[in-house]
Every structure is written in C-alpha cells, then in structure tokens.
Coordinates of C-alpha atoms in Angstrom, one line a residue:
M1 CA -18.4 -7.4 -16.9
M2 CA -18.8 -10.3 -19.3
T3 CA -22.0 -11.7 -20.5
A4 CA -22.5 -14.5 -23.1
Q5 CA -22.3 -18.2 -23.3
V6 CA -25.4 -19.8 -24.9
P7 CA -25.9 -23.2 -26.5
Y8 CA -23.8 -23.6 -29.7
Q9 CA -24.6 -21.2 -32.4
N10 CA -22.3 -20.2 -35.3
A11 CA -20.9 -16.7 -34.8
A12 CA -21.5 -15.7 -38.4
N13 CA -25.2 -15.9 -37.9
Q14 CA -25.5 -13.8 -34.8
N15 CA -27.0 -10.3 -34.6
T16 CA -25.9 -9.8 -31.0
L17 CA -22.4 -9.7 -29.6
N18 CA -23.1 -12.0 -26.7
H19 CA -24.0 -15.2 -28.4
Y20 CA -20.9 -16.4 -30.2
A21 CA -19.3 -19.8 -30.3
V22 CA -15.9 -20.4 -31.8
P23 CA -16.6 -22.2 -35.1
R24 CA -15.4 -25.8 -35.1
R25 CA -13.9 -25.7 -31.7
F26 CA -15.0 -27.8 -28.7
L27 CA -14.0 -28.5 -25.1
V28 CA -14.3 -32.0 -23.9
T29 CA -13.6 -33.2 -20.3
L30 CA -12.8 -36.9 -20.0
K31 CA -13.6 -39.0 -17.0
L32 CA -10.9 -39.7 -14.4
G33 CA -8.3 -42.1 -15.8
E34 CA -9.4 -41.8 -19.4
M35 CA -6.8 -39.3 -20.8
P36 CA -4.4 -41.0 -23.2
E37 CA -0.8 -40.4 -22.3
K38 CA 0.5 -39.1 -25.6
I39 CA -2.1 -36.3 -26.4
P40 CA 0.1 -33.2 -26.8
S41 CA -0.7 -29.9 -25.0
M42 CA -1.9 -26.8 -26.7
V43 CA 1.3 -25.0 -25.8
A44 CA 3.4 -27.7 -27.3
C45 CA 1.4 -27.6 -30.6
R46 CA 1.4 -23.8 -30.9
H47 CA 5.0 -23.0 -29.7
F48 CA 7.1 -26.0 -30.3
G49 CA 5.9 -27.5 -33.6
V50 CA 4.3 -30.6 -32.1
H51 CA 1.4 -31.9 -34.3
P52 CA -2.0 -32.2 -32.7
A53 CA -3.4 -35.7 -32.4
N54 CA -5.9 -36.8 -35.0
R55 CA -7.4 -39.6 -33.0
L56 CA -8.1 -40.3 -29.4
D57 CA -9.5 -43.8 -28.7
G58 CA -9.6 -45.6 -32.0
G59 CA -13.2 -46.3 -31.3
P60 CA -16.6 -44.5 -30.8
F61 CA -15.0 -41.1 -29.9
D62 CA -13.1 -40.9 -33.1
R63 CA -15.9 -42.3 -35.3
I64 CA -18.4 -39.7 -33.9
L65 CA -16.0 -36.8 -34.5
R66 CA -15.2 -37.9 -38.1
H67 CA -18.9 -38.5 -38.8
H68 CA -20.2 -35.2 -37.6
G69 CA -17.1 -32.9 -38.0
G70 CA -14.8 -34.4 -40.6
S71 CA -11.0 -34.5 -39.9
T72 CA -10.0 -33.6 -36.3
R73 CA -7.2 -32.0 -34.4
I74 CA -7.0 -32.8 -30.6
C75 CA -4.7 -31.4 -27.9
R76 CA -4.8 -31.0 -24.1
L77 CA -5.9 -27.5 -23.1
H78 CA -3.6 -27.3 -20.1
N79 CA 0.1 -28.0 -19.3
S80 CA 1.0 -30.0 -16.3
R81 CA 2.3 -28.1 -13.2
T82 CA 5.3 -30.5 -13.2
K83 CA 7.6 -29.8 -16.1
A84 CA 9.4 -32.4 -18.2
A85 CA 12.8 -31.5 -16.7
Q86 CA 11.4 -32.2 -13.2
R87 CA 10.3 -35.8 -14.1
P88 CA 12.6 -37.0 -16.9
G89 CA 11.2 -39.9 -18.8
V90 CA 7.6 -39.3 -17.7
I91 CA 5.6 -38.2 -20.7
G92 CA 2.5 -36.2 -21.4
A93 CA -0.6 -36.8 -19.3
R94 CA 1.3 -38.9 -16.7
R95 CA 3.0 -35.7 -15.3
F96 CA -0.3 -34.3 -14.0
D97 CA -0.5 -34.6 -10.2
E98 CA -3.5 -35.6 -8.0
A99 CA -4.9 -32.1 -7.7
E100 CA -4.8 -31.6 -11.5
Q101 CA -6.5 -35.0 -12.1
L102 CA -9.2 -34.6 -9.5
S103 CA -10.1 -31.1 -10.4
G104 CA -10.4 -32.0 -14.0
V105 CA -7.8 -29.6 -15.5
A106 CA -5.7 -32.6 -16.5
R107 CA -8.6 -34.0 -18.5
V108 CA -9.7 -31.1 -20.7
L109 CA -9.3 -31.5 -24.4
L110 CA -9.4 -28.7 -27.0
I111 CA -10.8 -30.2 -30.2
Q112 CA -11.0 -28.6 -33.6
T113 CA -13.1 -30.2 -36.4
Q114 CA -13.1 -29.6 -40.2
N115 CA -16.7 -28.4 -40.1
D116 CA -19.5 -27.6 -37.6
V117 CA -22.6 -28.0 -39.7
H118 CA -23.7 -30.7 -37.3
A119 CA -22.2 -29.2 -34.1
R120 CA -25.2 -29.9 -31.9
Q121 CA -25.5 -33.5 -33.0
L122 CA -21.7 -33.9 -32.4
M123 CA -21.9 -32.6 -28.8
E124 CA -25.0 -34.7 -28.0
A125 CA -23.4 -37.8 -29.4
V126 CA -20.0 -37.2 -27.7
A127 CA -21.7 -36.6 -24.3
Q128 CA -23.1 -40.2 -24.5
I129 CA -19.6 -41.8 -24.8
P130 CA -18.7 -43.6 -21.5
I131 CA -15.2 -42.0 -21.2
V132 CA -16.7 -38.4 -21.5
E133 CA -17.6 -36.4 -18.5
K134 CA -18.9 -33.3 -20.4
V135 CA -18.7 -31.4 -23.6
Q136 CA -19.3 -27.8 -24.7
A137 CA -18.6 -25.4 -27.5
D138 CA -15.6 -23.2 -26.9
R139 CA -17.6 -20.0 -26.6
I140 CA -16.5 -16.5 -27.2
C141 CA -17.0 -14.2 -24.2
I142 CA -17.8 -10.5 -25.0
A143 CA -17.1 -8.0 -22.3
P144 CA -19.2 -4.8 -22.2
F145 CA -17.8 -4.1 -18.7
Y146 CA -19.2 -0.8 -17.7
S147 CA -22.7 -0.1 -16.4
E148 CA -22.1 3.6 -17.2
P149 CA -20.0 5.4 -19.7
V150 CA -16.3 5.7 -18.8
F151 CA -15.0 9.2 -18.1
E152 CA -11.4 9.7 -18.9
R153 CA -8.8 12.4 -18.3
T154 CA -6.0 12.1 -20.9
P155 CA -3.5 14.4 -22.6
E156 CA -6.1 15.0 -25.2
T157 CA -8.9 16.0 -22.8
D158 CA -6.8 17.6 -20.1
A159 CA -3.4 19.3 -20.7
S160 CA -2.2 18.4 -17.2
N161 CA -3.2 14.8 -17.7
S162 CA -4.3 14.7 -14.1
I163 CA -7.4 14.5 -12.0
T164 CA -8.7 17.6 -10.2
E165 CA -8.9 18.2 -6.5
T166 CA -12.6 17.3 -6.6
D167 CA -11.8 14.1 -8.5
E168 CA -9.0 13.3 -6.0
A169 CA -11.3 13.7 -3.1
Q170 CA -13.8 11.4 -4.7
A171 CA -11.0 8.9 -5.4
W172 CA -10.0 8.9 -1.7
Q173 CA -13.7 8.6 -0.6
S174 CA -14.0 5.1 -2.1
R175 CA -10.8 4.0 -0.4
L176 CA -11.7 5.5 3.0
L177 CA -15.1 3.8 2.9
T178 CA -13.2 0.4 2.9
Q179 CA -10.6 1.7 5.5
L180 CA -7.8 0.7 3.0
P181 CA -5.4 3.5 4.1
Q182 CA -5.7 2.4 7.7
A183 CA -5.3 -1.3 6.7
L184 CA -2.1 -0.6 4.9
G185 CA -0.7 0.9 8.1
F186 CA -1.7 -2.3 9.9
E187 CA -0.3 -4.6 7.2
P188 CA 1.7 -3.1 4.3
G189 CA 1.7 -6.3 2.3
D190 CA 4.5 -8.7 1.2
P191 CA 6.1 -9.0 -2.3
S192 CA 6.1 -12.8 -1.9
V193 CA 2.3 -12.7 -1.9
V194 CA 1.1 -12.3 -5.5
V195 CA -2.3 -11.3 -6.9
G196 CA -3.1 -12.7 -10.4
L197 CA -5.2 -10.4 -12.6
A198 CA -7.1 -12.3 -15.3
D199 CA -8.3 -9.5 -17.6
T200 CA -7.6 -7.5 -20.7
G201 CA -3.9 -7.0 -19.7
I202 CA -2.4 -3.8 -18.3
M203 CA -0.5 -0.7 -19.3
A204 CA 2.5 -1.7 -17.2
N205 CA 4.4 1.5 -18.0
H206 CA 1.7 3.7 -16.6
R207 CA 3.3 6.3 -14.4
A208 CA 0.7 5.8 -11.7
L209 CA 1.3 2.0 -11.2
T210 CA 3.9 0.6 -8.8
A211 CA 7.0 -1.4 -9.6
N212 CA 5.4 -4.4 -7.9
I213 CA 3.8 -5.5 -11.2
R214 CA 5.4 -8.6 -12.8
R215 CA 5.7 -9.2 -16.5
G216 CA 2.8 -11.5 -17.0
F217 CA 1.7 -13.2 -20.2
D218 CA -1.1 -13.4 -22.9
T219 CA -3.3 -16.3 -23.7
V220 CA -5.6 -14.7 -26.3
D221 CA -5.8 -16.7 -29.5
L222 CA -8.5 -15.3 -31.9
K223 CA -8.9 -14.9 -35.6
P224 CA -11.5 -12.8 -37.5
S225 CA -13.3 -16.0 -38.6
M226 CA -14.0 -16.8 -35.0
V227 CA -16.0 -13.7 -34.2
G228 CA -18.4 -13.1 -37.1
D229 CA -19.0 -9.4 -37.8
L230 CA -17.1 -8.1 -34.8
Q231 CA -13.8 -6.4 -35.7
L232 CA -10.7 -7.5 -33.8
V233 CA -8.2 -4.8 -32.8
G234 CA -4.5 -5.2 -32.1
D235 CA -2.8 -8.4 -30.9
N236 CA -5.3 -11.3 -30.9
R237 CA -3.6 -14.0 -33.0
S238 CA -1.4 -16.1 -30.7
F239 CA -0.2 -16.7 -27.1
D240 CA 2.8 -14.5 -26.2
E241 CA 4.4 -13.0 -23.1
L242 CA 3.1 -9.5 -23.5
P243 CA -0.1 -8.7 -21.6
F244 CA -0.5 -5.3 -23.3
D245 CA -3.9 -3.8 -22.6
E246 CA -5.8 -2.5 -25.6
V247 CA -9.2 -1.9 -23.8
G248 CA -8.5 -0.2 -20.5
H249 CA -10.4 -2.6 -18.3
G250 CA -7.5 -4.5 -16.9
T251 CA -5.5 -1.3 -16.4
G252 CA -8.4 0.1 -14.3
C253 CA -8.5 -3.0 -12.1
A254 CA -4.7 -2.8 -11.7
G255 CA -4.9 0.8 -10.5
I256 CA -7.2 -0.2 -7.7
L257 CA -4.8 -2.9 -6.7
Q258 CA -1.4 -1.3 -7.4
A259 CA -1.6 2.5 -7.8
S260 CA 1.5 4.2 -6.5
G261 CA -0.2 7.0 -4.7
G262 CA 0.1 10.7 -5.6
L263 CA -3.0 11.6 -7.6
L264 CA -4.6 8.3 -6.8
P265 CA -4.7 6.6 -3.4
P266 CA -2.2 3.8 -2.9
G267 CA -3.4 0.5 -4.3
G268 CA -5.2 -1.9 -2.0
A269 CA -2.7 -4.7 -2.4
G270 CA 0.1 -2.6 -0.8
R271 CA 3.5 -4.2 -1.3
C272 CA 2.1 -7.5 -2.6
G273 CA 3.0 -8.4 -6.2
L274 CA 0.7 -8.4 -9.2
T275 CA 0.9 -10.8 -12.2
P276 CA -1.3 -9.8 -15.1
V277 CA -2.6 -12.2 -17.7
R278 CA -4.3 -11.0 -20.8
V279 CA -7.2 -13.5 -21.2
L280 CA -9.3 -11.0 -23.1
G281 CA -8.3 -9.3 -26.3
A282 CA -9.8 -6.2 -27.9
G283 CA -12.7 -5.9 -30.3
L284 CA -14.5 -2.9 -31.8
S285 CA -18.3 -2.6 -31.3
A286 CA -20.1 0.7 -32.2
Q287 CA -16.7 2.4 -32.2
K288 CA -16.1 1.3 -28.6
R289 CA -13.4 -1.1 -27.6
I290 CA -14.6 -4.2 -25.7
G291 CA -12.9 -7.2 -24.3
I292 CA -13.2 -10.5 -26.1
G293 CA -11.8 -14.0 -25.4
A294 CA -12.7 -17.6 -25.7
L295 CA -13.4 -19.9 -22.8
S296 CA -10.2 -21.8 -23.6
N297 CA -8.2 -18.5 -23.5
I298 CA -9.5 -17.6 -20.1
D299 CA -9.1 -21.1 -18.5
A300 CA -5.6 -21.5 -19.9
G301 CA -4.6 -18.2 -18.4
M302 CA -6.1 -19.1 -15.1
K303 CA -4.4 -22.4 -14.9
R304 CA -1.0 -20.9 -15.6
L305 CA -1.5 -18.2 -13.0
I306 CA -2.3 -20.8 -10.4
D307 CA 0.9 -22.8 -11.4
L308 CA 2.9 -19.6 -10.9
N309 CA 1.9 -19.7 -7.2
V310 CA -0.3 -16.6 -7.1
K311 CA -2.2 -16.5 -3.8
V312 CA -5.2 -14.4 -5.0
V313 CA -6.9 -14.2 -8.4
N314 CA -9.1 -11.3 -9.4
M315 CA -11.8 -12.3 -12.0
S316 CA -13.8 -9.3 -13.2
F317 CA -15.7 -11.3 -15.8
G318 CA -18.7 -13.6 -15.7
T319 CA -21.3 -15.6 -17.5
A320 CA -25.0 -15.5 -16.6
K321 CA -26.5 -18.9 -15.9
S322 CA -29.6 -17.8 -17.7
S323 CA -27.6 -17.6 -21.0
L324 CA -26.7 -21.3 -20.8
S325 CA -28.9 -24.1 -22.0
Q326 CA -30.4 -26.5 -19.5
F327 CA -27.7 -29.1 -20.0
S328 CA -24.7 -26.8 -20.6
P329 CA -21.7 -27.3 -18.3
L330 CA -21.0 -24.4 -16.0
P331 CA -18.0 -22.4 -17.3
H332 CA -14.6 -22.4 -15.6
E333 CA -15.6 -25.3 -13.3
E334 CA -12.3 -27.2 -13.6
V335 CA -9.9 -24.2 -13.0
V336 CA -12.0 -23.1 -10.0
K337 CA -11.7 -26.5 -8.4
Y338 CA -8.0 -26.6 -9.2
A339 CA -7.4 -23.2 -7.6
L340 CA -9.3 -24.0 -4.4
S341 CA -7.3 -27.3 -4.1
R342 CA -4.1 -25.2 -4.2
D343 CA -5.5 -22.8 -1.5
V344 CA -5.7 -20.0 -4.0
I345 CA -8.3 -17.3 -3.0
L346 CA -10.6 -16.5 -5.9
V347 CA -12.5 -13.2 -6.1
A348 CA -15.0 -12.5 -8.8
A349 CA -17.4 -9.7 -9.8
S350 CA -21.1 -10.6 -9.2
G351 CA -22.4 -9.1 -12.4
N352 CA -24.0 -5.9 -13.7
S353 CA -27.5 -7.2 -14.6
G354 CA -29.3 -5.5 -11.7
I355 CA -31.4 -8.6 -11.0
E356 CA -31.1 -11.7 -8.8
E357 CA -29.3 -14.3 -10.8
A358 CA -26.1 -16.4 -10.8
Y359 CA -23.0 -15.4 -12.8
Y360 CA -20.1 -17.7 -13.1
P361 CA -17.3 -17.9 -11.9
A362 CA -18.7 -15.7 -9.0
A363 CA -21.5 -18.2 -8.2
H364 CA -19.2 -21.2 -8.0
E365 CA -18.8 -22.6 -4.5
G366 CA -15.7 -21.3 -2.9
V367 CA -15.4 -18.2 -5.0
I368 CA -15.8 -14.8 -3.2
A369 CA -18.5 -13.0 -5.1
V370 CA -18.4 -9.2 -4.9
G371 CA -21.3 -6.7 -5.5
A372 CA -21.0 -2.9 -5.8
V373 CA -21.9 0.0 -3.6
D374 CA -21.6 3.7 -4.1
N375 CA -19.3 5.9 -1.9
H376 CA -22.1 6.2 0.7
A377 CA -22.4 2.4 1.2
N378 CA -25.7 2.1 -0.7
P379 CA -25.9 -1.0 -3.0
C380 CA -25.8 0.0 -6.7
A381 CA -29.0 -0.8 -8.7
F382 CA -27.0 -2.4 -11.5
S383 CA -25.2 -4.9 -9.1
T384 CA -26.3 -8.5 -9.6
R385 CA -27.9 -10.0 -6.5
G386 CA -28.2 -13.5 -5.0
N387 CA -27.5 -15.7 -2.0
H388 CA -24.1 -16.5 -3.4
V389 CA -22.9 -12.8 -3.1
D390 CA -20.6 -12.5 -0.1
L391 CA -20.2 -8.8 0.3
C392 CA -19.8 -5.5 -1.6
A393 CA -17.1 -2.9 -2.4
P394 CA -17.1 0.5 -4.1
G395 CA -18.1 0.2 -7.7
K396 CA -19.7 3.5 -8.7
K397 CA -17.6 6.3 -10.3
V398 CA -14.3 5.0 -9.0
W399 CA -11.2 6.9 -10.1
T400 CA -8.4 4.6 -11.3
T401 CA -5.7 4.3 -14.0
G402 CA -6.7 4.5 -17.6
M403 CA -5.1 3.7 -21.0
N404 CA -3.5 7.2 -21.3
G405 CA -4.2 8.8 -18.0
Y406 CA -7.0 8.3 -15.5
Q407 CA -10.6 7.1 -15.8
Q408 CA -13.7 7.1 -13.7
V409 CA -15.4 3.7 -14.0
T410 CA -18.5 2.0 -12.7
G411 CA -19.4 -1.7 -12.4
T412 CA -18.9 -4.7 -10.2
S413 CA -15.7 -5.4 -12.3
F414 CA -14.1 -2.6 -10.2
A415 CA -15.6 -3.6 -6.9
A416 CA -13.9 -7.0 -7.1
P417 CA -10.2 -5.7 -7.0
F418 CA -10.9 -3.9 -3.8
V419 CA -11.7 -7.2 -2.1
A420 CA -8.8 -9.0 -3.9
G421 CA -6.5 -6.4 -2.5
V422 CA -7.8 -7.0 1.0
C423 CA -7.4 -10.8 0.5
A424 CA -3.7 -10.2 -0.5
L425 CA -3.1 -8.2 2.7
M426 CA -4.8 -10.9 4.7
A427 CA -2.6 -13.6 3.1
A428 CA 0.5 -11.5 3.8
H429 CA -0.4 -11.0 7.4
A430 CA -1.0 -14.8 7.9
A431 CA 2.3 -15.6 6.2
R432 CA 4.0 -13.1 8.5
R433 CA 2.7 -15.3 11.3
A434 CA 3.8 -18.5 9.5
L435 CA 0.2 -19.7 9.4
P436 CA -1.8 -20.7 6.3
L437 CA -4.8 -18.9 4.9
N438 CA -7.2 -20.6 2.5
A439 CA -10.2 -19.4 0.6
S440 CA -12.8 -20.6 3.1
I441 CA -11.2 -18.8 6.0
A442 CA -10.7 -15.6 4.0
A443 CA -14.3 -15.6 3.0
D444 CA -15.5 -16.1 6.5
I445 CA -13.3 -13.3 7.8
L446 CA -14.5 -10.9 5.1
R447 CA -18.2 -11.6 5.8
Q448 CA -17.9 -11.4 9.6
S449 CA -15.9 -8.1 9.5
A450 CA -18.0 -6.3 6.8
R451 CA -19.5 -3.0 7.8
P452 CA -23.2 -2.5 7.5
F453 CA -24.9 -1.0 4.4
A454 CA -26.1 2.6 4.8
S455 CA -29.7 1.4 5.0
A456 CA -31.3 -1.5 6.8
N457 CA -33.0 -4.7 5.4
V458 CA -30.7 -5.0 2.4
E459 CA -30.9 -8.5 0.8
G460 CA -29.0 -10.2 -1.9
Y461 CA -25.9 -8.1 -1.7
G462 CA -24.0 -10.2 0.9
S463 CA -23.1 -9.3 4.5
G464 CA -22.2 -5.7 4.0
V465 CA -19.3 -3.5 2.7
V466 CA -15.7 -4.8 2.8
D467 CA -13.8 -3.3 5.7
A468 CA -10.1 -3.9 5.2
L469 CA -8.9 -2.9 8.6
A470 CA -11.6 -4.8 10.4
A471 CA -10.8 -7.9 8.3
L472 CA -7.1 -7.7 9.2
Q473 CA -7.8 -7.2 12.9
L474 CA -10.3 -10.1 13.0
L475 CA -7.8 -12.3 11.1
S476 CA -5.1 -11.4 13.7
Q477 CA -7.4 -12.4 16.5
T478 CA -8.3 -15.6 14.7
L479 CA -4.7 -16.5 14.2
D480 CA -4.1 -16.1 17.9
S481 CA -6.9 -18.4 18.8
H482 CA -6.4 -22.1 19.7
H483 CA -9.5 -22.8 17.7
Y484 CA -7.7 -21.7 14.5
L485 CA -4.6 -23.8 15.2
D486 CA -6.7 -26.8 16.2
G487 CA -8.7 -26.4 13.0
Q488 CA -5.5 -26.4 10.9
N489 CA -4.2 -29.5 12.7
S490 CA -7.5 -31.2 12.1
M491 CA -7.3 -30.4 8.4
L492 CA -3.8 -31.8 8.3
D493 CA -4.8 -34.9 10.2
Q494 CA -7.7 -35.5 7.9
S495 CA -5.4 -35.0 4.8
N496 CA -3.0 -37.5 6.2
L497 CA -5.8 -40.1 6.8
E498 CA -7.0 -39.6 3.2
M499 CA -3.5 -40.1 1.8
T500 CA -2.7 -43.2 3.9
G501 CA -6.2 -44.7 3.9

C-alpha cells in the first residue's frame, strides 16, 4: 500500500523513503480551452523522436519557468483516445474529446526544468497564472505494501514448490467468506469484460495464472538521480510493452483475480480478462524490494488502461491526505474523473495506516474504497477507516501467487482485488442482459448486499464484507426491475438534453 506525497522536497535530501519528489519535474493542469494545439505528447517525445516544446504561451508562463527553473521542456502527459489515423489532419490537442477535456486529462502538462533550486517559488508563481488550474511536483510514490512480512513458498524453501493442505484450506477460507465459488457458478464471467491491474506488473508465465491475462504494458520511467539514496532494481528506465513484475505485489493481486484453480482457488474474476500495467517499478530498501513510481507514471498507465476499454480498474496504491500540504492538489484527480465519465468501475485499497484518514485514490468520490477483514469477518486493525470506505474483503494472511511460487500476504492491497473481481462478474452479468453497469450502481449493489461483520457496532469500515453471490443476485433482481430501466432511460434523456441544450 503506497504512502508518500508531501510538498516539494528534493529527493537527495530525504532521510525517509516516503517524501520524494522527482527533481526538476512538475505537473501542471491548464484551464479548459487553454492547451496549445501543438504541444507534443510524452509518448511522441519518448518513442518517436519528437522534440518537447520549450515554450507554452510566449508570455508570463514561459517567463516564470525561465526565471525560476532555467531552460524548459514541455509535453502533454497523456495521448488522446482518438488516434491520428482516425481523424486525419486534426493535430495534437484538438483530437481530445469532450470527456478528456472536461475531466482534465487533456490539459495536463509534464514540465521538466533545468534546475529546481527555487521549485517552491516556481509552483507558487505558476499557480497564479490565469490559464493554470493547478500545479504540483511530480512526486515519487514508494510502496511498502505489506502490513505484515510476506511468507513465501518457492523452490528454494519448499522442494514441492506448493502450498500444504493446511495452507490450501486457509486459501479457500478467504474465498468462501466472500462466496466467490458460488458466485462463479451463478456468473462465470466473460472474456470481453476486462479488469485493468495498475500495479508492479505480473509474472504472466506463472503456472497458477490463467490464460485470460493479456499482454499489458509498462509506464515506469525512472533514473537513479530521481530517487536519492534508494537503489533501483531491474527495468525502470523507459516505457515499454513488458509489465514484468520485479516486486511480487502485482503478481499477488493477479492471483486473487486470475488464479487457475488447483492449489489455489479459482480467481474471482472468472473468465473475465485481465490487462496488467506496470506503473510501479522496483527499488531496494533494507534489502527488501518495494514498488516505486512517479505520479506521472501511474496516471499515464491509468489513462491508457481506460482507453483500452477496461471495465474495472484495481488500484492497490494510495496517498494519505495527511502527507499533502494544505494547498496541494489531490493526486490522480483527472484520471479518476475520466474513468468515471467512461463508466469504468474503480476499486482502490483504503490504506494500511490503522487510523481514520483519507487515502487517494480510494477517497475520491466515485471510487469503491475497500478495507480488510480476517477470515472470520473481523475488521483488521491495520485497515484505514473512514466514511468513504464502502466495504471490506479478506486481507489478512491471504494465499496467492508469488514471484517464484506462492505467497501469503496481508494488507488492504489484497482486499481490493477481491472486490474488483466481483465488479467484473457484475459487469459480465449486466452485459449478458444487454444492460449497462456504471460505478455508482455497482457501488450501491455491493454496499446493499454486503454481509455483516462478525461483531456488532463496527464503524468506519463500510457496510460489511463483500458477498459475491449476494451482489450478483441483487444485481439480477435490479436489472429485472422497471425502476432500473426507467433510471437508465432518464440518464439517457438527461444526456441528450445536455448535448442539445
């Protein structure tokens, strides 16, 4: 579970892993209608030899950047959903559609300056420019995901490279708590419904994972100079198409969604597809591997997942609001708005702080925030609480796939994919009925169908424990109701009025 994201501080001067900012790199969101047409995208600059822009407005924006940061390189963080071949002759920023413009993803700039000695003054001055909506440092996110040590069974620790009968029984216990086996009998899933997994990547060739996993991609772009004393491990240098996991966290989440059965219970997403994106690379801290990525890495990966038409996105990362300054923008705001505008269902881990606080993206409106319970439906002490938490799922000593075998993991990071899998099954069931399912309806169904906690008077952990079968049954009843159909028609009528009004 990620922590981090504080006001700008140079990574080289930090004595803690959670307070890094990428030196000389900033994210600026312009106001609607202010993006110049010919600012190139980050992908065009990194993959196709296009030169970044060195000026934006020829006025106050450029003068402030030069004054505080020296020479400047500017590009758009995101590509448009519409490709050049689909709209010949339409250049750059003009290809972004209404959803991209209104959510803000079309208006995010990635800016790199020559120096960052006056970084705070630069951001304060840029924030005052009329065309600017917000500005922040491109912070590094560190991911000490686990609230307890990971226990692994690998060829080195176990000659059979398998889990024991006791382990297998415990693995099934977490799935039975959520009624996932029964739910898969009710709705097996559909390959056309795809879950996006924004994480450390996956070990796609793991023998315990299904063939429903798509190739995916990688948006990690880090250099040693960006992370101070932290040691980078493996592939961190540039975007590519290989989401190879070098930490184990993403592979663990993937097993909960897409295990093929056998030693592990079948994955909760059933026959639905899975597209992994590696938004977090690997770093070494106290001889332990951790996930590490920049805000720009994460948001770029999220935007591309959405444009690939995934229906559900699992986000087992987060940033505590308490780690942000009073005036810092909330992280991931644009991509969350964009996903919801596309009816993508977002599921996020609530956090592992054990206190009542907001973590983002889980605390963003419209995101399904998931806390953790043990296998007896008792909330875990480490699970972050709050009014924004929707419900809980198993997150203590969960058996799943590991880097070289199997691992037993703990944390809200591993509760979230249980719920993401249920959302995928719900989307598949709705599609089977030729009816739409959006994030708001999915969240309501999950909350209403959740089973009670083991003890009474539990507060701050949501409505209860996810019940996959009950959620599907309630969804089926809801799809049958005239109220649901009338509600969809009303939404369509309202949309038509807004488009023609």
